Coordinates of N, CA, C and O in Angstrom, one line a residue:
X1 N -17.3 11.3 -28.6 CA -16.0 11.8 -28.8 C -15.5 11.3 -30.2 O -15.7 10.1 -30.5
X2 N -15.0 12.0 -31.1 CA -14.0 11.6 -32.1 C -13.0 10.9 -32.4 O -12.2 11.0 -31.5
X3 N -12.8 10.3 -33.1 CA -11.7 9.7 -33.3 C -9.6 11.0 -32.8 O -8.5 11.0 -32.2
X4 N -10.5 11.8 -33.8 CA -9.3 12.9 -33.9 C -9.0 13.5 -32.4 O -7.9 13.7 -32.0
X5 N -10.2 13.8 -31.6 CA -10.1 13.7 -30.0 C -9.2 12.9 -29.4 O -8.1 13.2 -28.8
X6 N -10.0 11.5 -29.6 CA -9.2 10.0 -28.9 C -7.5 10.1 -29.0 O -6.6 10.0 -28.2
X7 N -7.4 10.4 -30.3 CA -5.9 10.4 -30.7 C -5.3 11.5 -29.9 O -4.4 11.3 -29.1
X8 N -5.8 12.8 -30.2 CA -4.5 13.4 -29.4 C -4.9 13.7 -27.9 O -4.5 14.8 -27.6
X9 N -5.7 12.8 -26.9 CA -5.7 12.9 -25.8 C -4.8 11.7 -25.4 O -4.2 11.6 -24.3
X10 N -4.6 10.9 -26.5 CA -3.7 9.6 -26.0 C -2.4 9.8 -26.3 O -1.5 9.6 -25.5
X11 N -2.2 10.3 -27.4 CA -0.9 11.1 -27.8 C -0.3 12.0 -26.4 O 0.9 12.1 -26.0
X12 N -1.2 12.5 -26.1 CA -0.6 13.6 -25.2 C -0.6 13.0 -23.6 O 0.1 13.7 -22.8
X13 N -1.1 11.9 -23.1 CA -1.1 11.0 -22.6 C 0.5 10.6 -22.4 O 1.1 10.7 -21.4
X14 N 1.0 10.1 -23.6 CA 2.4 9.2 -23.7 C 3.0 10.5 -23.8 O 4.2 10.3 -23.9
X15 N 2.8 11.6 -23.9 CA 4.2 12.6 -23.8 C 4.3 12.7 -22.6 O 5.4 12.4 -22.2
X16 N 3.3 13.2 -21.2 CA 3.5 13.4 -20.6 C 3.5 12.1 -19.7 O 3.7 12.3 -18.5
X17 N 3.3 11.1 -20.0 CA 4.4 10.0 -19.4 C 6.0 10.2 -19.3 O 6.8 10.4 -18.4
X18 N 6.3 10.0 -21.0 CA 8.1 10.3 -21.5 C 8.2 11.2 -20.8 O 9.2 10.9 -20.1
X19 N 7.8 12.3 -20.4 CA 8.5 13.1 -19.8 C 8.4 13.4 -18.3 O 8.9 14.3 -17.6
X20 N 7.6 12.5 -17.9 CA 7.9 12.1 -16.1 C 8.9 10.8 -16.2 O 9.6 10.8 -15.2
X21 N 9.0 10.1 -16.9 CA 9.8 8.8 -17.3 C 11.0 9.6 -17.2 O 11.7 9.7 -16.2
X22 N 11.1 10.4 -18.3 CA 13.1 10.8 -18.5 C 13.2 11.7 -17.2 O 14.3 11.6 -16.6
X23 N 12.4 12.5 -16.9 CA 12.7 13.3 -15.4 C 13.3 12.3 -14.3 O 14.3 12.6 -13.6
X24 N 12.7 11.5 -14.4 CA 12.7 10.5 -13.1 C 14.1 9.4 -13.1 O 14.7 9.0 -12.2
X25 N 14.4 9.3 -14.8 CA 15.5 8.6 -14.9 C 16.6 9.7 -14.9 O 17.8 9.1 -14.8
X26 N 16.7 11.1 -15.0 CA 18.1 11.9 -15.5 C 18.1 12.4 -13.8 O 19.2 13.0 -13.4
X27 N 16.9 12.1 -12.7 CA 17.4 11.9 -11.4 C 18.2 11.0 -10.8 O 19.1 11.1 -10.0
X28 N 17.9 10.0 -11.4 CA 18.1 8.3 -10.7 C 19.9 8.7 -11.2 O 20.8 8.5 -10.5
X29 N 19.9 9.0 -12.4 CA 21.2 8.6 -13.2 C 22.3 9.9 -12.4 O 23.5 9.7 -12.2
X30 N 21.5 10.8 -12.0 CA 22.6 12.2 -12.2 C 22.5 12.5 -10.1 O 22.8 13.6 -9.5
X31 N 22.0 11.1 -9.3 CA 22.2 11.8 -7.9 C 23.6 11.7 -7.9 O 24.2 12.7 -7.6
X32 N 24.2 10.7 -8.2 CA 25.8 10.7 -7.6 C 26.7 11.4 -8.3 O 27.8 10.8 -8.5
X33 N 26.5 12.9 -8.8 CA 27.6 13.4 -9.6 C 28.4 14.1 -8.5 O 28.2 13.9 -7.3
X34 N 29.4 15.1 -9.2 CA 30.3 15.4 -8.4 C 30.0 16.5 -8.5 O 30.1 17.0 -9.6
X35 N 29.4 17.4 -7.6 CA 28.6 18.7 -7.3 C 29.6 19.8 -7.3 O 30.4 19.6 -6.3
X36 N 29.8 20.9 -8.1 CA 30.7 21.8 -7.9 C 30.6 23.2 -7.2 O 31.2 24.2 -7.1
X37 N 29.3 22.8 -6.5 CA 28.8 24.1 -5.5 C 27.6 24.7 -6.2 O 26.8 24.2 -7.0
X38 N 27.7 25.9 -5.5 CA 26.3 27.1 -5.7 C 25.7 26.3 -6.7 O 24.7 25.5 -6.7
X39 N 27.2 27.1 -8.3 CA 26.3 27.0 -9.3 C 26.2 25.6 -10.0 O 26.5 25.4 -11.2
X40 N 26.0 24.9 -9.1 CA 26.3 23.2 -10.5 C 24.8 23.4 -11.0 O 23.7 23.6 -10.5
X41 N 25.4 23.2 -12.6 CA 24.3 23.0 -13.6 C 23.5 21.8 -13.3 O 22.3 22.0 -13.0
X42 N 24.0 20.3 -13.3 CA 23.4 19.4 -12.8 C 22.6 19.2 -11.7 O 21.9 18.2 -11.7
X43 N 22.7 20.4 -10.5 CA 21.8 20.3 -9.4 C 20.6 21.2 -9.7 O 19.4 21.2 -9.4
X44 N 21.4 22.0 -10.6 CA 19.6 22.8 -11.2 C 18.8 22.1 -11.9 O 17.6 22.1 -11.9
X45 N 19.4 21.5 -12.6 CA 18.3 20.7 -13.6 C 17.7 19.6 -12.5 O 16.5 19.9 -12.2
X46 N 18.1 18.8 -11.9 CA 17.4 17.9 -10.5 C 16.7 18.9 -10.3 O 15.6 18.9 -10.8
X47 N 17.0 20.1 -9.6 CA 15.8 20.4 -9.0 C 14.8 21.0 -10.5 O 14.0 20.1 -10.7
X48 N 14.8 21.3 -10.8 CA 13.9 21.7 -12.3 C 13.0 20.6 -12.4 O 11.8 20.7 -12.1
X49 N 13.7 19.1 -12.9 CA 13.0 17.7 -12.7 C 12.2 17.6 -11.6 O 11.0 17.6 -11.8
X50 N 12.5 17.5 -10.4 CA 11.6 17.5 -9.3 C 10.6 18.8 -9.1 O 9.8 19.1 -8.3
X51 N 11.0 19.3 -9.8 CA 9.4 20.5 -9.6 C 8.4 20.3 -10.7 O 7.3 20.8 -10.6
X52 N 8.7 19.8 -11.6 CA 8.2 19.2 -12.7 C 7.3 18.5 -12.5 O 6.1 18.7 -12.8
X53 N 8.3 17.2 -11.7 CA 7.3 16.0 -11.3 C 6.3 16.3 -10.1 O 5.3 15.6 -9.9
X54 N 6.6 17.1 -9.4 CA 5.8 18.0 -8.4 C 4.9 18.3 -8.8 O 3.9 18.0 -8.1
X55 N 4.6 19.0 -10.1 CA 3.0 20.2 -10.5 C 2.5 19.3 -11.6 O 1.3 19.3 -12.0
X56 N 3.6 18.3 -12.3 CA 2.2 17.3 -12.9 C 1.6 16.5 -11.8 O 0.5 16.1 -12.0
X57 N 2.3 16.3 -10.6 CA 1.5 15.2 -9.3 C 0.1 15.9 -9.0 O -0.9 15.3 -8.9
X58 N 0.4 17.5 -8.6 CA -0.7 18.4 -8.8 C -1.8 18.2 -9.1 O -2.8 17.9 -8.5
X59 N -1.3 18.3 -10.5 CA -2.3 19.0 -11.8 C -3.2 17.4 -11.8 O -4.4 17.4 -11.5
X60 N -2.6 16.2 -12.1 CA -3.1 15.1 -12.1 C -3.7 14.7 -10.8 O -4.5 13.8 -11.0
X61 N -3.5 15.0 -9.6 CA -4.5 14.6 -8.8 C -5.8 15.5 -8.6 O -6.9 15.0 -8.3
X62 N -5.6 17.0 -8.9 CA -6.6 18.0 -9.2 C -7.7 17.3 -10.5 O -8.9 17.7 -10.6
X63 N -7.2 16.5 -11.3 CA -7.5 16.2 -12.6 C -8.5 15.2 -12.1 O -9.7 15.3 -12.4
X64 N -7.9 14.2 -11.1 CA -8.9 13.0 -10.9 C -9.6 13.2 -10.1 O -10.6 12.5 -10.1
X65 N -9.4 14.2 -9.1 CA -10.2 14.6 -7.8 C -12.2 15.6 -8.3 O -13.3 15.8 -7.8
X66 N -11.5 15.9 -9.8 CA -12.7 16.6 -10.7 C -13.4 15.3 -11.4 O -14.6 15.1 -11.2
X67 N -12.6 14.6 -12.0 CA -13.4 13.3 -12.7 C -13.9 12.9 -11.5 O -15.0 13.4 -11.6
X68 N -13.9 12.4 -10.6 CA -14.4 11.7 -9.7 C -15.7 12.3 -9.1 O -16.6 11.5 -8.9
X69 N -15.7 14.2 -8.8 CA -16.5 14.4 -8.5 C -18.0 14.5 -9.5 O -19.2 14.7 -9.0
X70 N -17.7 14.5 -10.7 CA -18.7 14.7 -12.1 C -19.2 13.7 -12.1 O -20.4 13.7 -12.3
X71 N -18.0 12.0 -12.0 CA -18.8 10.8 -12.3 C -20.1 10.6 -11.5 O -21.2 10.2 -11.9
X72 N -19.6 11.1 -9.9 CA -20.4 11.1 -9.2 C -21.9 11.5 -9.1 O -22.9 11.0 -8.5
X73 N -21.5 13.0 -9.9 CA -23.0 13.9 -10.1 C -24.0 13.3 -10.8 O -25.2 13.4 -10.7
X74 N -23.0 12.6 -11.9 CA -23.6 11.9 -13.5 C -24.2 10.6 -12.9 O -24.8 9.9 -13.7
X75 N -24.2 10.1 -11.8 CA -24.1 8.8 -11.3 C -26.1 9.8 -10.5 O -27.3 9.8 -11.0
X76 N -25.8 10.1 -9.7 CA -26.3 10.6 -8.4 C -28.0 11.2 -9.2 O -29.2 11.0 -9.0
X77 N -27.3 11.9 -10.0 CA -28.7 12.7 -10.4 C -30.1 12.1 -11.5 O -31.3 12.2 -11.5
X78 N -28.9 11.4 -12.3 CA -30.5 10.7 -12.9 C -31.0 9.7 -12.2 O -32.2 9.4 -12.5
X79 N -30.3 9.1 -11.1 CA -30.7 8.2 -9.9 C -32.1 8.8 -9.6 O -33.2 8.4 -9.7
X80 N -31.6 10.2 -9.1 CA -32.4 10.7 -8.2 C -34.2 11.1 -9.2 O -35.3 10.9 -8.7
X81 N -34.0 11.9 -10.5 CA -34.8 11.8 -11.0 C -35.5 11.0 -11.3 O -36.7 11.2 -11.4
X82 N -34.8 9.6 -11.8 CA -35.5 8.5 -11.7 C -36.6 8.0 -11.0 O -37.7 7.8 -11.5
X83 N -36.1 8.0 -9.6 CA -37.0 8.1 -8.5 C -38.1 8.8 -8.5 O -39.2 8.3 -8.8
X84 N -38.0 10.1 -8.3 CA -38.9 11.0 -8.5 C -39.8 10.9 -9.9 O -40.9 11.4 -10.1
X85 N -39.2 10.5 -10.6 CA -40.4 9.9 -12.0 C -41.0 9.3 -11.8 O -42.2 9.4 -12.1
X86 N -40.6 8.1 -11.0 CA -41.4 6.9 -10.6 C -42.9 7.2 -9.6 O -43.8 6.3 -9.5
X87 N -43.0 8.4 -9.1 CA -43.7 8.7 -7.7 C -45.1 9.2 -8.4 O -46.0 9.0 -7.7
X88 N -45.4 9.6 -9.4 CA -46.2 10.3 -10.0 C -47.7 10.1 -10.1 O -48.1 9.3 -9.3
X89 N -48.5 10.7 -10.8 CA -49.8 9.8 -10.5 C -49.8 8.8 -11.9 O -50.0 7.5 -12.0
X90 N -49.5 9.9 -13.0 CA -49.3 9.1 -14.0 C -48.8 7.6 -14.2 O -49.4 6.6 -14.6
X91 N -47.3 7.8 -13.7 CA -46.8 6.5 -14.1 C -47.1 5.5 -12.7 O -46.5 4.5 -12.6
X92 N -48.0 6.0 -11.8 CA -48.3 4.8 -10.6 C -49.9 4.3 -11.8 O -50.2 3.1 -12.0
X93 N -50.5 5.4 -12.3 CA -51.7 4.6 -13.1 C -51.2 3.5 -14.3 O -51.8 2.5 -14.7
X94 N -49.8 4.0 -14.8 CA -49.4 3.1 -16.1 C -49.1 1.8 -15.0 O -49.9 0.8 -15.2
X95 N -48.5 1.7 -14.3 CA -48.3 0.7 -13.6 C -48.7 -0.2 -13.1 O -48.2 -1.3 -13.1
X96 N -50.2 0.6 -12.5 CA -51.2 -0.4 -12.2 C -52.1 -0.9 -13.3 O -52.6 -2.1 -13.1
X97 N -52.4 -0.2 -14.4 CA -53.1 -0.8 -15.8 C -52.4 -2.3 -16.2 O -53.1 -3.2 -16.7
X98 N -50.6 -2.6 -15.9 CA -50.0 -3.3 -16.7 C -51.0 -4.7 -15.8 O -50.8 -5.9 -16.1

């Protein structure tokens, strides 16, 4: 990876922190307002924030549920060819020469 990568994966990292951060605080701050019905602007935006924080909870568990499955594969398979390298006639002769 690049440097120029690193940076704006981390960059983009801390935005979409700040902006589960301020979601989470303009809830905390704005439950006890004084609700004027249907249309209170304030209850739209709560709900707007909580769907927000809803589809990044999503997207980021979809996110790790993929890394996890790849580490795995990357884990699993040169294992396995490993093995199967090892079985050979060749490398049982290198073996037995040492």
């Amino acid at each position: 990876m690049t440097k120029k990568f690193r940076f704006m994966t981390g960059l983009l990292a801390v935005v979409l922190a700040f902006v589960m951060l301020s979601s989470l605080a303009y809830i905390a701050v704005e439950s006890d307002h004084d609700c004027t019905g249907v249309d209170c602007a304030i209850c739209h935006q709560i709900n707007v924030c909580e769907n927000l924080l809803k589809s990044i909870g999503l997207a980021g568990s979809a996110a790790a549920t993929v890394t996890a499955i790849l580490y795995i594969l990357c884990r699993i398979i040169p294992s396995c060819t490993e093995v199967a390298r090892t079985f050979t006639l060749v490398s049982l002769k290198v073996k037995l020469s040492n």
